[in-house]
């Protein structure tokens, strides 16, 4: 009888443990090197004191682990000055070979505090309007959580929701060549980090401490 | 009773045969009148004049909106306005195009240009080759204003291009290609078995006319 109870207990514990494990954060940046990541386009990323640092650009460092959907992506970053530019690309439909397909067929969750309400940190670049300005001042760490829930994209910056967009909702007209083409994005896509220089071509000093993903619990 | 069964059997057999035959027949994708079933992206445009699709400006792409195609032959009948003009047939485009560069870097261009040396390009940029990736087995392009017939066969990962009856390209995914030399050359890497396809309008100085664009499923 005791043995049976013991067995039952083991089974129960295992069963409870499994779903917990599935919803745990998985670190995509190991803090040491760019294993699991690949650069396309101009410039590159360096690992410096355990941080990812943007150099030159415009390019993209994408995660080579395949398409991601129904997940939360957590990115912890800081900028050196408000004019520093970067972004987190999501919903890229095919594996990137260069830097422009991700712009026109994916989304960029923008990092750029000098931008207006459609081009500032936490919006889908040029497509959504910031529900709030929630970025910390230069030098302080920001936590951006991007939820990909089927066709629904939510961006929470430092605990404040900045973007809540579902595929098919109206977006403003495209006003510049370098703005993304309009149209629906896929539920599952590659993700990546942008290295983007200043307008005068000098480096943006954007640093990433953590990039992690967690599957949604449903 | 038996007669009725035989009749049903005959109808079923016939029906099955008819579908098979339809699969192997040419389907015209250009109606000779307007661009129904086609959509343009990027600079310039295409228009229909005297029953022909005519390129205007560029670089842009007129793609077929009927979806991805695979395991089929695409027949294109074209001519250049001058002795030589530049255009191309894009194939194996993995996504529905929204602009002109994704098709370059993620698909193939079956090139139309009989004088690549005039733009400082080598033989890997000749008519019916996969632009910058394959060298023509023969040079079979006819100068303007003569008509050319190009048949592109997409057989799984294998691409065959026959120009005016001569095989110019026979490339299977994974075979080696030369290094990329210019920014505007396609990124390297595997192309999908199934893809969107389209016709390129290259520049205002390059005018190419298309008389026919047709497709036929491969009989497997």
PDB file of C-alpha atoms in Angstrom, chain B:
ATOM      1  CA  UNK B   1     -29.320  -3.166 -63.691  1.00  0.00           C
ATOM      2  CA  UNK B   2     -25.907  -4.140 -64.964  1.00  0.00           C
ATOM      3  CA  UNK B   3     -26.201  -1.545 -67.740  1.00  0.00           C
ATOM      4  CA  UNK B   4     -26.801   1.211 -65.239  1.00  0.00           C
ATOM      5  CA  UNK B   5     -23.723   0.144 -63.254  1.00  0.00           C
ATOM      6  CA  UNK B   6     -21.627   0.089 -66.401  1.00  0.00           C
ATOM      7  CA  UNK B   7     -22.837   3.561 -67.257  1.00  0.00           C
ATOM      8  CA  UNK B   8     -21.889   4.896 -63.809  1.00  0.00           C
ATOM      9  CA  UNK B   9     -18.534   3.145 -64.123  1.00  0.00           C
ATOM     10  CA  UNK B  10     -17.976   4.684 -67.549  1.00  0.00           C
ATOM     11  CA  UNK B  11     -18.848   8.170 -66.281  1.00  0.00           C
ATOM     12  CA  UNK B  12     -16.512   7.799 -63.316  1.00  0.00           C
ATOM     13  CA  UNK B  13     -13.660   6.573 -65.523  1.00  0.00           C
ATOM     14  CA  UNK B  14     -14.209   9.350 -68.021  1.00  0.00           C
ATOM     15  CA  UNK B  15     -14.393  11.966 -65.294  1.00  0.00           C
ATOM     16  CA  UNK B  16     -11.093  10.792 -63.839  1.00  0.00           C
ATOM     17  CA  UNK B  17      -9.434  10.835 -67.262  1.00  0.00           C
ATOM     18  CA  UNK B  18     -10.767  14.287 -68.040  1.00  0.00           C
ATOM     19  CA  UNK B  19      -9.363  15.772 -64.819  1.00  0.00           C
ATOM     20  CA  UNK B  20      -5.959  14.231 -65.576  1.00  0.00           C
ATOM     21  CA  UNK B  21      -5.938  15.704 -69.047  1.00  0.00           C
ATOM     22  CA  UNK B  22      -6.858  19.149 -67.736  1.00  0.00           C
ATOM     23  CA  UNK B  23      -3.959  19.005 -65.305  1.00  0.00           C
ATOM     24  CA  UNK B  24      -1.499  18.561 -68.145  1.00  0.00           C
ATOM     25  CA  UNK B  25      -2.911  21.336 -70.336  1.00  0.00           C
ATOM     26  CA  UNK B  26      -1.603  24.854 -70.788  1.00  0.00           C
ATOM     27  CA  UNK B  27      -3.486  27.470 -68.849  1.00  0.00           C
ATOM     28  CA  UNK B  28      -3.134  31.041 -70.115  1.00  0.00           C
ATOM     29  CA  UNK B  29      -2.347  33.445 -67.269  1.00  0.00           C
ATOM     30  CA  UNK B  30      -2.411  36.606 -69.394  1.00  0.00           C
ATOM     31  CA  UNK B  31      -5.777  37.231 -71.028  1.00  0.00           C
ATOM     32  CA  UNK B  32      -4.383  39.450 -73.797  1.00  0.00           C
ATOM     33  CA  UNK B  33      -6.565  42.367 -72.711  1.00  0.00           C
ATOM     34  CA  UNK B  34      -5.690  43.582 -69.234  1.00  0.00           C
ATOM     35  CA  UNK B  35      -3.729  42.694 -66.108  1.00  0.00           C
ATOM     36  CA  UNK B  36      -6.494  40.753 -64.361  1.00  0.00           C
ATOM     37  CA  UNK B  37      -4.787  38.207 -62.096  1.00  0.00           C
ATOM     38  CA  UNK B  38      -1.581  40.225 -61.848  1.00  0.00           C
ATOM     39  CA  UNK B  39      -0.300  42.832 -59.421  1.00  0.00           C
ATOM     40  CA  UNK B  40       2.603  45.249 -59.647  1.00  0.00           C
ATOM     41  CA  UNK B  41       5.075  46.121 -56.879  1.00  0.00           C
ATOM     42  CA  UNK B  42       8.030  48.521 -56.872  1.00  0.00           C
ATOM     43  CA  UNK B  43       8.915  51.375 -59.241  1.00  0.00           C
ATOM     44  CA  UNK B  44       7.598  51.673 -62.793  1.00  0.00           C
ATOM     45  CA  UNK B  45       4.670  49.735 -64.163  1.00  0.00           C
ATOM     46  CA  UNK B  46       3.420  47.298 -66.773  1.00  0.00           C
ATOM     47  CA  UNK B  47       0.546  47.860 -69.128  1.00  0.00           C
ATOM     48  CA  UNK B  48      -1.241  46.125 -71.963  1.00  0.00           C
ATOM     49  CA  UNK B  49      -0.957  47.539 -75.490  1.00  0.00           C
ATOM     50  CA  UNK B  50      -2.003  45.749 -78.702  1.00  0.00           C
ATOM     51  CA  UNK B  51      -2.513  42.508 -76.820  1.00  0.00           C
ATOM     52  CA  UNK B  52       0.971  42.563 -75.283  1.00  0.00           C
ATOM     53  CA  UNK B  53       2.239  43.217 -71.773  1.00  0.00           C
ATOM     54  CA  UNK B  54       4.745  46.042 -72.019  1.00  0.00           C
ATOM     55  CA  UNK B  55       7.335  47.006 -69.384  1.00  0.00           C
ATOM     56  CA  UNK B  56       7.641  50.644 -68.377  1.00  0.00           C
ATOM     57  CA  UNK B  57      10.302  52.026 -66.008  1.00  0.00           C
ATOM     58  CA  UNK B  58      11.498  50.103 -62.995  1.00  0.00           C
ATOM     59  CA  UNK B  59      12.917  48.220 -61.319  1.00  0.00           C
ATOM     60  CA  UNK B  60       9.643  46.598 -60.425  1.00  0.00           C
ATOM     61  CA  UNK B  61       7.790  43.316 -60.581  1.00  0.00           C
ATOM     62  CA  UNK B  62       4.430  42.246 -61.955  1.00  0.00           C
ATOM     63  CA  UNK B  63       3.527  39.068 -60.082  1.00  0.00           C
ATOM     64  CA  UNK B  64       0.811  36.519 -60.687  1.00  0.00           C
ATOM     65  CA  UNK B  65      -1.709  36.706 -57.829  1.00  0.00           C
ATOM     66  CA  UNK B  66      -2.920  33.126 -58.210  1.00  0.00           C
ATOM     67  CA  UNK B  67      -0.636  31.867 -55.450  1.00  0.00           C
ATOM     68  CA  UNK B  68       2.437  29.671 -55.239  1.00  0.00           C
ATOM     69  CA  UNK B  69       3.235  27.305 -58.076  1.00  0.00           C
ATOM     70  CA  UNK B  70       5.326  24.132 -58.117  1.00  0.00           C
ATOM     71  CA  UNK B  71       5.815  21.016 -60.224  1.00  0.00           C
ATOM     72  CA  UNK B  72       4.813  22.816 -63.365  1.00  0.00           C
ATOM     73  CA  UNK B  73       6.118  24.363 -66.551  1.00  0.00           C
ATOM     74  CA  UNK B  74       5.815  28.104 -67.133  1.00  0.00           C
ATOM     75  CA  UNK B  75       5.898  29.246 -70.753  1.00  0.00           C
ATOM     76  CA  UNK B  76       6.719  32.858 -71.533  1.00  0.00           C
ATOM     77  CA  UNK B  77       6.803  34.308 -75.042  1.00  0.00           C
ATOM     78  CA  UNK B  78       8.636  37.648 -75.186  1.00  0.00           C
ATOM     79  CA  UNK B  79      10.582  39.997 -77.377  1.00  0.00           C
ATOM     80  CA  UNK B  80      12.872  42.930 -76.818  1.00  0.00           C
ATOM     81  CA  UNK B  81      12.035  46.342 -78.282  1.00  0.00           C
ATOM     82  CA  UNK B  82      15.666  47.087 -79.234  1.00  0.00           C
ATOM     83  CA  UNK B  83      18.450  44.697 -80.224  1.00  0.00           C
ATOM     84  CA  UNK B  84      18.821  44.043 -76.508  1.00  0.00           C
ATOM     85  CA  UNK B  85      16.720  44.917 -73.465  1.00  0.00           C
ATOM     86  CA  UNK B  86      16.656  43.744 -69.868  1.00  0.00           C
ATOM     87  CA  UNK B  87      13.827  41.967 -68.048  1.00  0.00           C
ATOM     88  CA  UNK B  88      13.331  38.632 -66.307  1.00  0.00           C
ATOM     89  CA  UNK B  89      10.949  36.024 -64.994  1.00  0.00           C
ATOM     90  CA  UNK B  90      10.975  35.614 -61.225  1.00  0.00           C
ATOM     91  CA  UNK B  91      10.246  32.184 -59.773  1.00  0.00           C
ATOM     92  CA  UNK B  92      10.286  30.418 -56.381  1.00  0.00           C
ATOM     93  CA  UNK B  93       9.438  33.625 -54.467  1.00  0.00           C
ATOM     94  CA  UNK B  94       8.644  32.367 -50.956  1.00  0.00           C
ATOM     95  CA  UNK B  95       6.218  35.160 -49.922  1.00  0.00           C
ATOM     96  CA  UNK B  96       3.614  37.217 -51.721  1.00  0.00           C
ATOM     97  CA  UNK B  97       5.682  40.223 -52.860  1.00  0.00           C
ATOM     98  CA  UNK B  98       5.077  43.695 -51.387  1.00  0.00           C
ATOM     99  CA  UNK B  99       8.151  45.301 -52.957  1.00  0.00           C
ATOM    100  CA  UNK B 100      10.816  44.413 -55.523  1.00  0.00           C
ATOM    101  CA  UNK B 101      13.821  43.246 -53.473  1.00  0.00           C
ATOM    102  CA  UNK B 102      12.545  40.292 -51.463  1.00  0.00           C
ATOM    103  CA  UNK B 103      11.927  38.428 -54.769  1.00  0.00           C
ATOM    104  CA  UNK B 104      15.571  39.091 -55.740  1.00  0.00           C
ATOM    105  CA  UNK B 105      17.083  37.801 -52.509  1.00  0.00           C
ATOM    106  CA  UNK B 106      14.752  34.918 -51.685  1.00  0.00           C
ATOM    107  CA  UNK B 107      13.620  33.829 -55.161  1.00  0.00           C
ATOM    108  CA  UNK B 108      15.341  33.396 -58.540  1.00  0.00           C
ATOM    109  CA  UNK B 109      15.301  35.596 -61.600  1.00  0.00           C
ATOM    110  CA  UNK B 110      15.409  33.762 -64.889  1.00  0.00           C
ATOM    111  CA  UNK B 111      17.291  36.514 -66.659  1.00  0.00           C
ATOM    112  CA  UNK B 112      16.431  38.232 -69.927  1.00  0.00           C
ATOM    113  CA  UNK B 113      19.547  40.067 -71.218  1.00  0.00           C
ATOM    114  CA  UNK B 114      21.565  38.970 -74.255  1.00  0.00           C
ATOM    115  CA  UNK B 115      24.376  41.460 -73.691  1.00  0.00           C
ATOM    116  CA  UNK B 116      25.342  41.279 -70.009  1.00  0.00           C
ATOM    117  CA  UNK B 117      28.892  42.383 -70.883  1.00  0.00           C
ATOM    118  CA  UNK B 118      27.514  45.831 -71.736  1.00  0.00           C
ATOM    119  CA  UNK B 119      26.655  46.317 -68.062  1.00  0.00           C
ATOM    120  CA  UNK B 120      29.977  44.761 -66.973  1.00  0.00           C
ATOM    121  CA  UNK B 121      28.351  41.437 -66.110  1.00  0.00           C
ATOM    122  CA  UNK B 122      29.695  38.005 -67.035  1.00  0.00           C
ATOM    123  CA  UNK B 123      27.976  34.983 -68.619  1.00  0.00           C
ATOM    124  CA  UNK B 124      26.225  34.185 -65.347  1.00  0.00           C
ATOM    125  CA  UNK B 125      23.893  37.061 -66.199  1.00  0.00           C
ATOM    126  CA  UNK B 126      22.706  35.878 -69.614  1.00  0.00           C
ATOM    127  CA  UNK B 127      19.164  35.184 -70.871  1.00  0.00           C
ATOM    128  CA  UNK B 128      17.565  32.025 -69.420  1.00  0.00           C
ATOM    129  CA  UNK B 129      20.202  31.644 -66.712  1.00  0.00           C
ATOM    130  CA  UNK B 130      19.364  32.013 -63.022  1.00  0.00           C
ATOM    131  CA  UNK B 131      20.689  35.543 -62.603  1.00  0.00           C
ATOM    132  CA  UNK B 132      24.265  35.567 -61.222  1.00  0.00           C
ATOM    133  CA  UNK B 133      24.003  31.908 -60.177  1.00  0.00           C
ATOM    134  CA  UNK B 134      24.151  29.720 -63.301  1.00  0.00           C
ATOM    135  CA  UNK B 135      26.086  29.898 -66.561  1.00  0.00           C
ATOM    136  CA  UNK B 136      24.176  29.234 -69.789  1.00  0.00           C
ATOM    137  CA  UNK B 137      24.704  25.778 -71.310  1.00  0.00           C
ATOM    138  CA  UNK B 138      24.155  27.511 -74.665  1.00  0.00           C
ATOM    139  CA  UNK B 139      23.423  31.070 -75.679  1.00  0.00           C
ATOM    140  CA  UNK B 140      20.024  30.809 -77.296  1.00  0.00           C
ATOM    141  CA  UNK B 141      18.542  34.292 -76.977  1.00  0.00           C
ATOM    142  CA  UNK B 142      17.187  36.024 -80.051  1.00  0.00           C
ATOM    143  CA  UNK B 143      17.712  39.787 -80.361  1.00  0.00           C
ATOM    144  CA  UNK B 144      14.798  42.171 -80.689  1.00  0.00           C
ATOM    145  CA  UNK B 145      12.374  42.310 -82.345  1.00  0.00           C
ATOM    146  CA  UNK B 146      12.320  38.517 -82.750  1.00  0.00           C
ATOM    147  CA  UNK B 147      10.081  36.454 -80.486  1.00  0.00           C
ATOM    148  CA  UNK B 148      11.581  34.079 -77.906  1.00  0.00           C
ATOM    149  CA  UNK B 149       9.857  31.164 -76.197  1.00  0.00           C
ATOM    150  CA  UNK B 150      11.127  30.367 -72.739  1.00  0.00           C
ATOM    151  CA  UNK B 151       9.920  27.317 -70.825  1.00  0.00           C
ATOM    152  CA  UNK B 152      10.774  27.117 -67.159  1.00  0.00           C
ATOM    153  CA  UNK B 153      10.201  23.762 -65.499  1.00  0.00           C
ATOM    154  CA  UNK B 154       9.861  23.663 -61.730  1.00  0.00           C
ATOM    155  CA  UNK B 155      10.291  20.020 -60.785  1.00  0.00           C
ATOM    156  CA  UNK B 156      10.530  19.921 -56.999  1.00  0.00           C
ATOM    157  CA  UNK B 157      13.975  21.415 -56.243  1.00  0.00           C
ATOM    158  CA  UNK B 158      15.090  21.195 -59.877  1.00  0.00           C
ATOM    159  CA  UNK B 159      14.828  24.158 -62.272  1.00  0.00           C
ATOM    160  CA  UNK B 160      15.169  23.692 -66.013  1.00  0.00           C
ATOM    161  CA  UNK B 161      15.030  26.551 -68.506  1.00  0.00           C
ATOM    162  CA  UNK B 162      14.633  25.869 -72.214  1.00  0.00           C
ATOM    163  CA  UNK B 163      14.978  28.875 -74.509  1.00  0.00           C
ATOM    164  CA  UNK B 164      13.859  28.583 -78.135  1.00  0.00           C
ATOM    165  CA  UNK B 165      14.101  24.793 -77.903  1.00  0.00           C
ATOM    166  CA  UNK B 166      17.568  24.668 -76.322  1.00  0.00           C
ATOM    167  CA  UNK B 167      18.299  23.828 -72.702  1.00  0.00           C
ATOM    168  CA  UNK B 168      20.130  26.750 -71.117  1.00  0.00           C
ATOM    169  CA  UNK B 169      19.764  25.983 -67.403  1.00  0.00           C
ATOM    170  CA  UNK B 170      19.495  22.775 -65.383  1.00  0.00           C
ATOM    171  CA  UNK B 171      19.981  23.532 -61.719  1.00  0.00           C
ATOM    172  CA  UNK B 172      19.066  21.555 -58.633  1.00  0.00           C
ATOM    173  CA  UNK B 173      18.966  23.145 -55.177  1.00  0.00           C
ATOM    174  CA  UNK B 174      22.188  22.673 -53.285  1.00  0.00           C
ATOM    175  CA  UNK B 175      24.501  22.636 -56.299  1.00  0.00           C
ATOM    176  CA  UNK B 176      27.412  25.083 -55.997  1.00  0.00           C
ATOM    177  CA  UNK B 177      27.072  28.653 -57.264  1.00  0.00           C
ATOM    178  CA  UNK B 178      29.716  31.378 -57.710  1.00  0.00           C
ATOM    179  CA  UNK B 179      30.350  33.949 -55.003  1.00  0.00           C
ATOM    180  CA  UNK B 180      28.215  37.040 -54.811  1.00  0.00           C
ATOM    181  CA  UNK B 181      30.000  39.997 -56.417  1.00  0.00           C
ATOM    182  CA  UNK B 182      27.537  42.902 -56.316  1.00  0.00           C
ATOM    183  CA  UNK B 183      25.062  44.338 -53.796  1.00  0.00           C
ATOM    184  CA  UNK B 184      22.222  43.939 -56.247  1.00  0.00           C
ATOM    185  CA  UNK B 185      22.914  40.270 -56.844  1.00  0.00           C
ATOM    186  CA  UNK B 186      20.688  37.801 -55.035  1.00  0.00           C
ATOM    187  CA  UNK B 187      21.588  36.498 -51.602  1.00  0.00           C
ATOM    188  CA  UNK B 188      22.554  32.869 -51.771  1.00  0.00           C
ATOM    189  CA  UNK B 189      20.737  29.993 -50.170  1.00  0.00           C
ATOM    190  CA  UNK B 190      18.078  27.425 -50.894  1.00  0.00           C
ATOM    191  CA  UNK B 191      14.914  28.453 -52.669  1.00  0.00           C
ATOM    192  CA  UNK B 192      11.568  26.770 -51.921  1.00  0.00           C
ATOM    193  CA  UNK B 193      10.013  24.122 -54.156  1.00  0.00           C
ATOM    194  CA  UNK B 194       6.822  26.246 -54.288  1.00  0.00           C
ATOM    195  CA  UNK B 195       6.788  29.940 -54.948  1.00  0.00           C
ATOM    196  CA  UNK B 196       5.125  32.997 -56.419  1.00  0.00           C
ATOM    197  CA  UNK B 197       6.312  34.129 -59.826  1.00  0.00           C
ATOM    198  CA  UNK B 198       6.348  37.323 -61.859  1.00  0.00           C
ATOM    199  CA  UNK B 199       7.771  39.428 -64.676  1.00  0.00           C
ATOM    200  CA  UNK B 200      10.348  42.160 -64.145  1.00  0.00           C
ATOM    201  CA  UNK B 201      10.254  45.691 -65.536  1.00  0.00           C
ATOM    202  CA  UNK B 202      13.906  46.680 -65.326  1.00  0.00           C
ATOM    203  CA  UNK B 203      14.304  50.337 -66.311  1.00  0.00           C
ATOM    204  CA  UNK B 204      12.957  53.040 -68.605  1.00  0.00           C
ATOM    205  CA  UNK B 205      15.584  52.151 -71.229  1.00  0.00           C
ATOM    206  CA  UNK B 206      14.625  48.474 -71.230  1.00  0.00           C
ATOM    207  CA  UNK B 207      11.358  47.683 -72.943  1.00  0.00           C
ATOM    208  CA  UNK B 208      10.279  44.065 -73.258  1.00  0.00           C
ATOM    209  CA  UNK B 209       6.948  42.795 -74.621  1.00  0.00           C
ATOM    210  CA  UNK B 210       5.221  39.637 -73.419  1.00  0.00           C
ATOM    211  CA  UNK B 211       2.737  37.895 -75.708  1.00  0.00           C
ATOM    212  CA  UNK B 212       2.012  34.821 -73.627  1.00  0.00           C
ATOM    213  CA  UNK B 213       2.398  33.619 -70.066  1.00  0.00           C
ATOM    214  CA  UNK B 214       1.053  30.119 -69.554  1.00  0.00           C
ATOM    215  CA  UNK B 215       1.384  27.328 -67.038  1.00  0.00           C
ATOM    216  CA  UNK B 216       1.005  23.556 -67.165  1.00  0.00           C
ATOM    217  CA  UNK B 217       1.149  21.048 -64.297  1.00  0.00           C
ATOM    218  CA  UNK B 218       3.778  18.344 -64.592  1.00  0.00           C
ATOM    219  CA  UNK B 219       2.288  14.888 -65.041  1.00  0.00           C
ATOM    220  CA  UNK B 220       3.610  12.812 -62.211  1.00  0.00           C
TER     221      UNK B 220
END
